[in-house]
Tab-separated table of C-alpha atoms and ligand atoms in Angstrom:
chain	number	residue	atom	x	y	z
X	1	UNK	CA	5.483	16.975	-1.865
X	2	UNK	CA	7.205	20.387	-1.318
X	3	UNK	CA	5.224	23.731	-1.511
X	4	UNK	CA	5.844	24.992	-5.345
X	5	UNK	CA	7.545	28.164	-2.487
X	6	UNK	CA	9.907	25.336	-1.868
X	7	UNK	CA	10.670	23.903	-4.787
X	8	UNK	CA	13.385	24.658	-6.268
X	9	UNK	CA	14.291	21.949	-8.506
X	10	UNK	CA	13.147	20.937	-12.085
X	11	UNK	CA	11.747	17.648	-12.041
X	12	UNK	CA	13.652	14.885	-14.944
X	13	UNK	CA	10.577	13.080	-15.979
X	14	UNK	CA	12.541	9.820	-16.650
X	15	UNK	CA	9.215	7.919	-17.669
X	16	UNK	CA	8.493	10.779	-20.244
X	17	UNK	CA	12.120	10.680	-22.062
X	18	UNK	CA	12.031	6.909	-21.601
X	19	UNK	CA	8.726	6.763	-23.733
X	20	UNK	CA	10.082	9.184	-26.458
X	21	UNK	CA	13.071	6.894	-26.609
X	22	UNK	CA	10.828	3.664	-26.892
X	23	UNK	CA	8.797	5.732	-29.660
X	24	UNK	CA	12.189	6.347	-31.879
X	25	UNK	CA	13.528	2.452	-30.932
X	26	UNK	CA	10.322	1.455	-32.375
X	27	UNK	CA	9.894	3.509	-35.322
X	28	UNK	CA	13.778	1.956	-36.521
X	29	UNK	CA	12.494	-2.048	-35.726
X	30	UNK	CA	9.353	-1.171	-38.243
X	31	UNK	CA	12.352	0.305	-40.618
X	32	UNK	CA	14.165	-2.616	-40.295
X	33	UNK	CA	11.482	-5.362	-40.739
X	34	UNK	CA	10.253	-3.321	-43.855
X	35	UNK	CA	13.455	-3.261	-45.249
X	36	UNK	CA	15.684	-6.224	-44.623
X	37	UNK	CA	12.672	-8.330	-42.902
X	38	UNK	CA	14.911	-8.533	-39.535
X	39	UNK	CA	13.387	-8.419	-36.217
X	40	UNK	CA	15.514	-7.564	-33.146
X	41	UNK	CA	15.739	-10.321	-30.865
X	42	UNK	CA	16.659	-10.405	-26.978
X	43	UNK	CA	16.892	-13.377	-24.737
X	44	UNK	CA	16.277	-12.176	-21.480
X	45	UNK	CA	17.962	-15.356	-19.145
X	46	UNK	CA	16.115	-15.619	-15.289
X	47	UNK	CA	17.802	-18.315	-12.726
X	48	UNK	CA	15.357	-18.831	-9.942
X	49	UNK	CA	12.064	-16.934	-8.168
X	50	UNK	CA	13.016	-14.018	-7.111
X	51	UNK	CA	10.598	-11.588	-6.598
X	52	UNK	CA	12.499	-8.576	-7.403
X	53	UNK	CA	13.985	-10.247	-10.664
X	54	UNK	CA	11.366	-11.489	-11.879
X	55	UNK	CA	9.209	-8.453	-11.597
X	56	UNK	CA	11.741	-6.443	-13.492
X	57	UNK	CA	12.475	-9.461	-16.258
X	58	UNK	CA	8.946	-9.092	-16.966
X	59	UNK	CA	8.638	-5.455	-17.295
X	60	UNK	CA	11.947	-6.383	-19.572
X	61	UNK	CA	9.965	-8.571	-21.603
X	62	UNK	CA	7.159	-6.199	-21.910
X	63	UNK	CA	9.156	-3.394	-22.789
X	64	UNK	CA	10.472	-5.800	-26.102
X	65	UNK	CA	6.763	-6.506	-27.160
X	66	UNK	CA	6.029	-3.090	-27.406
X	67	UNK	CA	8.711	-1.524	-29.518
X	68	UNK	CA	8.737	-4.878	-31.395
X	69	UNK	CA	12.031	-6.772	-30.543
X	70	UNK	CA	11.562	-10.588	-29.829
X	71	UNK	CA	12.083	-11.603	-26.602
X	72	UNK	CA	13.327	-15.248	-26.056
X	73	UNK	CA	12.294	-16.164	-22.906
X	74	UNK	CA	14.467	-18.322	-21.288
X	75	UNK	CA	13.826	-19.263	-17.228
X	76	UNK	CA	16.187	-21.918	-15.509
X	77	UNK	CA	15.043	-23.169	-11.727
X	78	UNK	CA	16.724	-22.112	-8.524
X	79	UNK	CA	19.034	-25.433	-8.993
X	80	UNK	CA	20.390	-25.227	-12.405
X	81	UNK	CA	24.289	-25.496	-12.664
X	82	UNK	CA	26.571	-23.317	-13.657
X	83	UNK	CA	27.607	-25.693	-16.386
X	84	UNK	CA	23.796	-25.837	-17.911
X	85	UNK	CA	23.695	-22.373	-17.655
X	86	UNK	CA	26.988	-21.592	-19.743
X	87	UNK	CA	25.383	-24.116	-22.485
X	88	UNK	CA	22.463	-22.619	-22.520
X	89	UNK	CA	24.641	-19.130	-22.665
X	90	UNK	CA	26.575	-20.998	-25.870
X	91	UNK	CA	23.496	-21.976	-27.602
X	92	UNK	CA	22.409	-18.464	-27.185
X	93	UNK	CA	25.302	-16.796	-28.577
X	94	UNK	CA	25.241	-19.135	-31.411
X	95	UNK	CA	21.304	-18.648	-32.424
X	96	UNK	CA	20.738	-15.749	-35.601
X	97	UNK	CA	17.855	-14.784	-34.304
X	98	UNK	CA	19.363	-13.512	-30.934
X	99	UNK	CA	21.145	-10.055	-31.025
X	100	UNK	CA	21.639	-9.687	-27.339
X	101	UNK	CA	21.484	-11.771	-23.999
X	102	UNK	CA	20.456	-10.355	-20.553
X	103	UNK	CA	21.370	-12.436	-18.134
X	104	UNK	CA	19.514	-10.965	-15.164
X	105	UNK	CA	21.587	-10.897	-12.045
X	106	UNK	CA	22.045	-11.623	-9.106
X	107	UNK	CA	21.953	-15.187	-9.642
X	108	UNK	CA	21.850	-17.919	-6.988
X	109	UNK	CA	25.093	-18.638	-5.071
X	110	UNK	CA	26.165	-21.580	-6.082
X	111	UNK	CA	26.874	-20.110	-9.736
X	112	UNK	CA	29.701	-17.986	-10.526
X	113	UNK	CA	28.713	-15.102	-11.948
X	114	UNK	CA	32.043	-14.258	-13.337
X	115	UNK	CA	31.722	-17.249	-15.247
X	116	UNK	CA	28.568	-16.554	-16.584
X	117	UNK	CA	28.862	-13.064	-17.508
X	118	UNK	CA	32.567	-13.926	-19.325
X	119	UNK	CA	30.655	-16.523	-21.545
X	120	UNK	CA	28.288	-14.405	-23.488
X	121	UNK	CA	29.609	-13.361	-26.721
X	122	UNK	CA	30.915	-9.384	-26.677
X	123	UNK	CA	28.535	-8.528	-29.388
X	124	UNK	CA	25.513	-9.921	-27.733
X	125	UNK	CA	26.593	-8.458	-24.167
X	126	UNK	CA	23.627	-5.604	-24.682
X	127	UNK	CA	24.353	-5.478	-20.452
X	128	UNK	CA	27.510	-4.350	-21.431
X	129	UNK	CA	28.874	-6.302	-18.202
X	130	UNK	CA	31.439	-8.594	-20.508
X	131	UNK	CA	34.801	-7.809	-19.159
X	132	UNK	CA	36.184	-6.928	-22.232
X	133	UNK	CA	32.915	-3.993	-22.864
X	134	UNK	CA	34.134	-3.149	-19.564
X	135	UNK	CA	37.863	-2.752	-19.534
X	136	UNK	CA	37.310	-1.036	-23.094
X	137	UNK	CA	35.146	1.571	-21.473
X	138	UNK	CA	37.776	2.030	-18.655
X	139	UNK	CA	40.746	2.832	-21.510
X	140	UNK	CA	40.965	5.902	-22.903
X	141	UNK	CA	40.558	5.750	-26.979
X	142	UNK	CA	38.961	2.356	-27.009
X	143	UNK	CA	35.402	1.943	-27.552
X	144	UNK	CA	32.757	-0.882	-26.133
X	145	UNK	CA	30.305	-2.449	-27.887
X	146	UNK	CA	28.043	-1.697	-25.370
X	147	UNK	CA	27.706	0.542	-22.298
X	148	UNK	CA	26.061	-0.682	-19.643
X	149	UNK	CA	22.097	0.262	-19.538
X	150	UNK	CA	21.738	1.710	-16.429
X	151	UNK	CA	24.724	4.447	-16.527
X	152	UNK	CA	23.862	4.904	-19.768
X	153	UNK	CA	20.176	6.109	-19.098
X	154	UNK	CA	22.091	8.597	-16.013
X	155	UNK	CA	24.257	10.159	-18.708
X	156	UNK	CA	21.052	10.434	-21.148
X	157	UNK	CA	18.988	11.800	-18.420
X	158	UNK	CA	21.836	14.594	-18.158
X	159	UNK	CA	22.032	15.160	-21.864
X	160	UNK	CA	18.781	15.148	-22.607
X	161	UNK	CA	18.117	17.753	-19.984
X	162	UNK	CA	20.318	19.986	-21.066
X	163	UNK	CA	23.110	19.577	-18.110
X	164	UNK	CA	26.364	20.365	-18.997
X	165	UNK	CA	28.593	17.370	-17.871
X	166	UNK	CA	32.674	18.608	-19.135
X	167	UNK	CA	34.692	20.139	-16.788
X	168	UNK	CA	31.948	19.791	-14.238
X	169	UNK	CA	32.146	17.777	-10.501
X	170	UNK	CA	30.403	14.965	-10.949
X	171	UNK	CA	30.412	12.335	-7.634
X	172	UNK	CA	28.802	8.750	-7.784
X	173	UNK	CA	28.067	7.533	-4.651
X	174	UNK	CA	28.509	3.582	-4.490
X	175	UNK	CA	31.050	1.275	-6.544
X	176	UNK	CA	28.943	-1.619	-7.816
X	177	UNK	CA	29.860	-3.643	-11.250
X	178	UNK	CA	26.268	-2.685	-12.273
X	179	UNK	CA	25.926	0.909	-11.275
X	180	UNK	CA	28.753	2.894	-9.393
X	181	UNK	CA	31.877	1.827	-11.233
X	182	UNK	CA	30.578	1.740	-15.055
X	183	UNK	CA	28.623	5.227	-14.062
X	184	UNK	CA	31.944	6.407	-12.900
X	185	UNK	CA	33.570	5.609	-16.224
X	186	UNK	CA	31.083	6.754	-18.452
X	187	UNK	CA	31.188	10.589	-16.791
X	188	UNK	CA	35.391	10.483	-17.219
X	189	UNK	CA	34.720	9.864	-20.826
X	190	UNK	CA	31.939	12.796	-21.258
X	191	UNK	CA	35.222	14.746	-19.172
X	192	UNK	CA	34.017	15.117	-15.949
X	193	UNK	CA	35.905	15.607	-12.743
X	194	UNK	CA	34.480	12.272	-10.978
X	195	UNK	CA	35.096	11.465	-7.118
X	196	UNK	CA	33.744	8.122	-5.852
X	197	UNK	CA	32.417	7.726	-2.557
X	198	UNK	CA	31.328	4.508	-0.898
X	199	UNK	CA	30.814	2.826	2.386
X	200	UNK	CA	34.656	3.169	3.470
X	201	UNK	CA	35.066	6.460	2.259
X	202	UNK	CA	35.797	9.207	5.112
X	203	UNK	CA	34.081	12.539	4.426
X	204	UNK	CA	31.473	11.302	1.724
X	205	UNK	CA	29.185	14.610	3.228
X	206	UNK	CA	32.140	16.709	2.118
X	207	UNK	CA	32.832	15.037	-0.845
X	208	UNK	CA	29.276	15.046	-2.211
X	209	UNK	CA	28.736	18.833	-1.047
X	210	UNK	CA	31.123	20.069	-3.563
X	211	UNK	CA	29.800	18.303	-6.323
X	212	UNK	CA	27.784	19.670	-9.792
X	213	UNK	CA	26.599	16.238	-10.655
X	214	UNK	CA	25.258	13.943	-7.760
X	215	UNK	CA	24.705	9.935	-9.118
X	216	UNK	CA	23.299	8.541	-6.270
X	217	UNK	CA	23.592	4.483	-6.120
X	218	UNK	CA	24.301	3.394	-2.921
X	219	UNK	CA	21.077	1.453	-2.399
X	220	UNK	CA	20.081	3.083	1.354
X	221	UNK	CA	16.945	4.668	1.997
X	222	UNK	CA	16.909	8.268	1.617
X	223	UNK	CA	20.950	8.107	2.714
X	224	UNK	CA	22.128	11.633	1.056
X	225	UNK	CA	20.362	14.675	2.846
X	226	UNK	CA	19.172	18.165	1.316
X	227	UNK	CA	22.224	19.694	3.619
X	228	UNK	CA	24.369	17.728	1.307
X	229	UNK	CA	23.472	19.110	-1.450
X	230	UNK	CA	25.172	21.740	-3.357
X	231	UNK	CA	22.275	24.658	-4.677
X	232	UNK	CA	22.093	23.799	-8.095
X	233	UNK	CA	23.455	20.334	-8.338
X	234	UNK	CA	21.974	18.089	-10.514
X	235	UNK	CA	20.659	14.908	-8.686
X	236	UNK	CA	20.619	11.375	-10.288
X	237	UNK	CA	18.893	8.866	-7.855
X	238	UNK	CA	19.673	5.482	-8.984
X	239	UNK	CA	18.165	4.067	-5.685
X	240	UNK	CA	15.377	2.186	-5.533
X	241	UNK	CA	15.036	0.635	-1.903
X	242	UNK	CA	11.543	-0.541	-0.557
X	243	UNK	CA	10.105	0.520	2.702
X	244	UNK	CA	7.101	0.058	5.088
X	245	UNK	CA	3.894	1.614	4.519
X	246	UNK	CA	1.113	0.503	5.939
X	247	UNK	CA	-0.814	2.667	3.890
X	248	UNK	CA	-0.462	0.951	0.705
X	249	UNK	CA	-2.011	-1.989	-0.432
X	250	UNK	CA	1.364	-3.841	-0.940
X	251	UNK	CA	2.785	-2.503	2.271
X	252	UNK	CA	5.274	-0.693	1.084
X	253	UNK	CA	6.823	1.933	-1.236
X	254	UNK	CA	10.061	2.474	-3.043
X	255	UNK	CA	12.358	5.309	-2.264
X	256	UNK	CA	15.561	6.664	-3.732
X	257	UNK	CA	19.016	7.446	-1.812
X	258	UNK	CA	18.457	11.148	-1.360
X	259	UNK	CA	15.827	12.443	0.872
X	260	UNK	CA	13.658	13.588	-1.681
X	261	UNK	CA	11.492	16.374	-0.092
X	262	UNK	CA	14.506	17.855	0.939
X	263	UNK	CA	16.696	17.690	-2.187
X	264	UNK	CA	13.955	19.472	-3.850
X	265	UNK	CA	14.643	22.658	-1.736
X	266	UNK	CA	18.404	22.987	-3.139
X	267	UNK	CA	18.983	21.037	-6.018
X	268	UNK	CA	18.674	22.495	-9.429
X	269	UNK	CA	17.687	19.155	-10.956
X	270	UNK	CA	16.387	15.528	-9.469
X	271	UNK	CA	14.792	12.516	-10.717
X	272	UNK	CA	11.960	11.271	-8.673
X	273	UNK	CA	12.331	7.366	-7.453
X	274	UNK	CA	9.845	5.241	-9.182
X	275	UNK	CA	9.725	7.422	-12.600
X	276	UNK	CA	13.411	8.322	-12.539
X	277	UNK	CA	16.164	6.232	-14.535
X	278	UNK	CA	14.241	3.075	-13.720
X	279	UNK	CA	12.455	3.214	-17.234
X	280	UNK	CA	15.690	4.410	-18.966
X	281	UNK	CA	17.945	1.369	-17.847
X	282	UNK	CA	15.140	-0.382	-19.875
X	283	UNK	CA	14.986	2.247	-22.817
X	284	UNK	CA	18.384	1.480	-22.879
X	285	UNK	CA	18.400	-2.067	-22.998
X	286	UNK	CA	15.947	-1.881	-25.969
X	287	UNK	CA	18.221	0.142	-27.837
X	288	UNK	CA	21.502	-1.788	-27.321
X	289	UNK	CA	19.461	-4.510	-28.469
X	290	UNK	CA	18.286	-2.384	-31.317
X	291	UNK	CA	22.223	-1.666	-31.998
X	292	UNK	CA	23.394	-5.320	-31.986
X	293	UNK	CA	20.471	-6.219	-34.335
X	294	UNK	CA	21.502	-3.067	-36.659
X	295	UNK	CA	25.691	-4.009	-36.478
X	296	UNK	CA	24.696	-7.876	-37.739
X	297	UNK	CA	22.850	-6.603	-40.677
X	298	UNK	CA	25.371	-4.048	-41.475
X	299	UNK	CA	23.322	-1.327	-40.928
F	1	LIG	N1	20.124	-6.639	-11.776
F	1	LIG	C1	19.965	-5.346	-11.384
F	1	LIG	N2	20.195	-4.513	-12.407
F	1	LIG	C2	20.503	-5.271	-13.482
F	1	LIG	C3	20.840	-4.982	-14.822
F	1	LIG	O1	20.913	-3.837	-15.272
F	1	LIG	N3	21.082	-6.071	-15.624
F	1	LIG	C4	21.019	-7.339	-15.157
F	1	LIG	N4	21.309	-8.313	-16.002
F	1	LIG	N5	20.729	-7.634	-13.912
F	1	LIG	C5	20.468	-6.605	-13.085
């Protein structure tokens, strides 16, 4: 931890605005099953063991419970194919009771993901990841059903903390389908100035110096260094990247992709890594889920 001499930037309690968020979501799904005796419902889709999917599917599945939504659990081995999977997909899109699908990714090699992701219908796609929710949130004037959770918790994090986004620099560092591109997007729409950097990019340092808003998702260990910083910026970390330490019981601990102790010296906002957006992509997902649920009952 820096000395409070040293610290300079205000802490974006991510956990805090996540649980006032889960608080609303839930007040609206008792509103809804009062009133038109509808409950949400969310099929959260796991392929295989992985460790890291399947810890956050559960905390996905938690998350539902709690604010009330209906989580359809559906978990497919290691060796399902692509074809089962798309049926499964189909029967999904065609069941009443389901109002959005998570497919969690990545999935195993041998299915296309492409594939996958293009067969969920576009008003269950509470991912947002459908190409169509994509391309529509690339064109200016069109609107998606649904934005993709995780950029979408970065841009509330902003809003809710009172950072002014138009006209400012904004730079995302990393260009994945999940994070970097859809973040990227999302900040041209609010009518920032947005540079992408990634690993080809010459001058990232340079780049990312200049900018007001840093969205950090290039998934490397403390990557982005306090000198990097602008004095003032406001600091996104998207990263969550686990590394050795001995002196936990689990052996290790998660880190963002700024140096943390640093960035705290210069920047004029940051959001710690765990505690961060990591509980807003989730907030989020609950409330596109929320959304789809309200736009079938004509809410
Ligand atoms: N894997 C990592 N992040 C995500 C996400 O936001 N949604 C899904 N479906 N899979 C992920």
């Amino acid at each position: 931890m820096a000395s409070s001499a040293d610290q300079k930037a205000k802490i974006i309690d991510g956990k805090a605005i996540a649980q006032t968020i889960r608080s609303e979501i839930a007040e609206e799904v008792r509103g809804l099953s009062e009133k038109y005796g509808k409950v949400p419902g969310l099929a959260v889709v796991i392929v295989g063991s992985r460790k890291d999917s399947q810890s956050y599917v559960r905390m996905k599945r938690k998350a539902c419970a709690e604010v009330g939504i209906k989580s359809i659990d559906v978990d497919l081995p290691e060796d399902v194919s692509e074809a089962d999977l798309i049926s499964k997909v189909y029967e999904l899109n065609s069941n009443p009771d389901v109002h959005g699908i998570l497919v969690q990714l990545p999935l195993p090699k041998h299915i296309n993901e492409e594939n996958v992701l293009g067969a969920i219908s576009i008003e269950k796609d509470v991912d947002g990841f459908h190409p169509l929710n994509i391309g529509k949130l690339a064109m200016k004037g069109r609107e998606p059903l649904f934005l993709p959770c995780t950029p979408k918790g970065c841009l509330e994090l902003l809003v809710r903390s009172g950072i002014k986004i138009k006209s400012q620099r904004a730079v995302v560092v990393g260009r994945s389908n999940i994070v970097g591109l859809p973040v990227s997007l999302l900040l041209l729409k609010a009518d920032a100035t947005v540079s992408i950097v990634h690993s080809r990019s010459q001058d990232s340092e340079k780049i990312i110096r200049e900018a007001d808003i840093i969205i950090a998702a290039a998934g490397q260990a403390a990557m982005i260094k306090g000198d990097w910083i602008k004095p003032g910026a406001a600091v996104i970390d998207v990263g969550t990247n686990a590394v050795d330490d001995p002196s936990k019981k689990s052996g290790y601990r998660l880190v963002g992709d700024v140096d943390y102790k640093e960035a705290c010296k210069v920047a004029g906002y940051i959001t710690p890594v765990p505690g961060g957006v990591g509980p807003m992509t989730v907030a989020m997902l609950l409330k596109n889920t929320l959304d789809g649920a309200k736009r079938v009952i004509g809410q």
